[in-house]
Amino acid sequence: MTKITPQFEDYWPSMQQAISKLLHQLDVSKLEWQELFWNVHNVLQWDEKAKDKLQDALHRDVLEFISEAQSTVLSHHDDQSLLKAYVAAWSKFFVQCNYLPLPFAPLMTNPNKSSNTKNTINEENIVRKLMYSSWNENIFSNIKHRLQDSAMKLVHAERNGEAFDTQLVIGVRESFVNLGSNANDKSIYIENFEKAYIESTESFYHSKAAEYLLSYGVQSYMVWADSKLKEESTRGAKYLEPFSLPALNDTCVRVLVTNNKDLILSECLGMIQGNNTNKLNLMFKLLDRIEEGVEPMLNYLEEHIVNQGLADIMASAEIITQDSEKYVEKLLNLFTKYSTLVKEAFNDDPRFLTARDKAFKQVVNDTSVFKLELASRPKMNNGQATKLPPESRCPEMLANFCDMLLRKTPLSRRLTSEEIEIKLKEVLLVLKYVVNKDVFMRYHKAHLTRRLILDSSADNEKEENMVEWLREVGVPADFVNKLARMFQDIKVSEDLNQQFKNSQNGTSEIINIKILNVGAWARGSERVQVSLPLELEDFIPEVEEFYKKKHSGRKLQWYHHMSNGTICFSNQYGRYDLDVTTFQMAVLFTWNERPTDKISFENIRLASELPDAELRRTLWSLVAFPKVKTQIILCDVPLKSMKDFTDTTLFWVNQDFHLIKNGKPQRRGKLNLIGRLQLSTEKSVEEDNEKIVQLRILRTQEAIVKIMKMRKRITNAQLQTELVEILKNMFLPSKKMIKEQIEWLIEQKYMRRDDDNIGVFIYMA
Amino acid sequence: MTVNNNNNNNSSNADSSNNNKLFSLKKWNAVAMWSWDVVSDTCAICRVILMDACLRCQADNKQDDCVAVWGECNHSFHNCCMSLWVQQNNRCPLCQQEWIVQRIGK
Ligand SMILES: [Zn+2]
Ligand SMILES: [Zn+2]
Ligand SMILES: [Zn+2]
């Protein structure tokens, strides 16, 4: 049976015409275009062999077109015109590779498969593949090296400032990418074009960088290198496939930065010294492109801050060891300077912030200018005296400065409330870097005690704010709570004083009492006996009687070293009010019975009943008070040291004592003789230092037990690390102390060493 | 004897009454510390110093309400601690005598 069915040969001539037009980029009408689709469809419908025939015919036509192109392209002998001709031909062909396959889509339809295989059409378009591979075999593969070389020459020329049609390079790259054995295989591109591009980049900058460094020096080089890195990244985006960019970047960084790293770094210290933030910022940006690149910069910064800080402090050691305000000011200038540097030069990068903090910590805790020696007498655990390595006096200075701000002083009067607040916050900033915060706390508490007892706080609200700020900077809660308790307690005591005054008449006018909870203030501190003026002695039982009615189960102890008052001194010049400690009062009142006598040290001691050391201190404050021209008491030894007083040294009242204001003698006036006399005894200062040591030992023991309980088994190194972490807001335990406490805890059978490994400890329940 | 006689109860009068003396008193700020009148500082039940509030009151910030209690045996504890203790065992934790409150601090 023969049937007239459409044959391939019937359709081909008209199809061929359309195909040829498409290949040559001639106009194809809409009708012709649609017809091509229709014809392909028909011919495949009716002619079983049409698929092969169609492919063969198409191949032939493509080849024919390509060989035309080939002869046009290859007729150019010099590389530049070859490249131009090639890219022109390729660009046309490349476009057609996207159109021509469309009508032939049915060629790809596998009748066995459903239509959802369409997704893969693009990838495995056999017509396009046919077009590409023909192009590759006939034109590209023969000249690709020449094309590539020409393209690289153009890029090179562009780097030297020549402009050209960028499409020339892009066309070559497209050829490399598209002419692989399949759509996903980029290996031909990678092995040829990308490799050549990166290699030529490297060799270009290899020589350029050396040249530039030689002629312009490192600082200009950095500017240049930075701009070249940007330029090459833009250029790479134009001429390379996106996936090639990281490799290109690595190469650029290597040749422009890594290879000259040491030269660049050699400028770093000088720039830090010169506060060259812009240049440092550039250096940071460059070196941060390399792994570990900024590490040396961190070291330079840290070292410089430490050296500068210590040099500053050393240079003005004499002033700042005496003047806490100047000291804090110096430190803050240092902090501000380098915090600004880290911000401007290093964008507050955390690594640089850490280096800055490490340096500040070292400066603040340095012991070369100030030393604080802490030691405990042999009473703790194993009967050995614990002596700690010397520590920085910084925390003491900070506490002193806080006191100047919080107390009524010329400084606190001069500053506004806001300024005081700013300065207190600055102190807290420095405190953050202090390793042994417990020392600050001890002094701060002593000063606060003094301010509250003497009613000398400049601003009560600020006092209480300070407590909360201390909490915020991580001062341990139990310490902060103790301070808060002192404020509570002083309020309770004020109420009590009022009740007392209401219950009395007469004496109550001149007498105020503060009865405080010993737990909040001064547990276990030493008291000193003194013989009170008679009128005051009588008053003591009255208070005790009053207190007994209010409370039960309580015992009272008088802290005369904390009490104080105002006395009036009269002589021929006038009448002067003197603020005095009770000890000073007891000494001065000795003369009430014999106003013009010269009295010996020994007799004053008998009258006042003060211990030798306290009497010396007290008398010294009366014969050598720094703020007055005429002293209230005179003596018969030269005023060199309170140690020069002997039992027979004579003291008498200076009848010529008077106050001078604006060069004129005053008939009336007030003088505060308490001055810097601490409301504590000689011995208690020593005891306080000792208490710090004992508390450290105790805290260290507690912390070790706590860690052992949790870990059960721990290496020595790990134990030390965790210990430092737990104690960090109080103090830094010394290696020696840790070792001693571990030994002690082992002796006490809280823990033991592992039998197999002495570097491991085991908790014993 | 008192410093002033009762008729002179303002300080300028006090001044004049002491005119004859070299040094005369105008004001005295006396400081005393109170503590519980106890034999042992530490509460044997919670092991906190008696002058500090017991742990419970510290946590509740009721420092001022936490008082000491004394038994007939003269041993003393935080009142809070002892009140809980006697619910379990009506003997003094230190001497095992029957617990009879002698007084409560205030
Ligand atoms: Zn208790
Ligand atoms: Zn309680
Ligand atoms: Zn008992």
PDB file of C-alpha atoms and ligand atoms in Angstrom, chain B residues 42-50 52-56 66-67 76-82, ligand 1:
ATOM      1  CA  THR B  42      27.766  33.138 114.339  1.00  0.00           C
ATOM      2  CA  CYS B  43      24.346  31.556 114.050  1.00  0.00           C
ATOM      3  CA  ALA B  44      25.008  27.813 114.378  1.00  0.00           C
ATOM      4  CA  ILE B  45      21.982  27.018 112.204  1.00  0.00           C
ATOM      5  CA  CYS B  46      22.691  29.026 109.047  1.00  0.00           C
ATOM      6  CA  ARG B  47      26.390  29.747 109.762  1.00  0.00           C
ATOM      7  CA  VAL B  48      25.963  33.423 108.983  1.00  0.00           C
ATOM      8  CA  ILE B  49      27.270  36.030 111.379  1.00  0.00           C
ATOM      9  CA  LEU B  50      24.445  37.145 113.659  1.00  0.00           C
ATOM     10  CA  ASP B  52      24.149  39.995 109.256  1.00  0.00           C
ATOM     11  CA  ALA B  53      20.637  38.920 108.433  1.00  0.00           C
ATOM     12  CA  CYS B  54      20.076  35.187 107.911  1.00  0.00           C
ATOM     13  CA  LEU B  55      20.304  34.003 104.317  1.00  0.00           C
ATOM     14  CA  ARG B  56      16.542  34.019 103.876  1.00  0.00           C
ATOM     15  CA  CYS B  66      16.081  39.808 111.161  1.00  0.00           C
ATOM     16  CA  VAL B  67      16.757  39.767 114.895  1.00  0.00           C
ATOM     17  CA  SER B  76      21.635  32.619 120.491  1.00  0.00           C
ATOM     18  CA  PHE B  77      20.591  32.309 116.869  1.00  0.00           C
ATOM     19  CA  HIS B  78      18.718  34.247 114.232  1.00  0.00           C
ATOM     20  CA  ASN B  79      15.118  34.273 115.331  1.00  0.00           C
ATOM     21  CA  CYS B  80      14.074  33.239 111.811  1.00  0.00           C
ATOM     22  CA  CYS B  81      16.425  30.268 111.851  1.00  0.00           C
ATOM     23  CA  MET B  82      15.337  29.134 115.290  1.00  0.00           C
TER      24      MET B  82
HETATM   25 ZN    ZN C   1      20.767  31.918 111.188  1.00  0.00          ZN
END
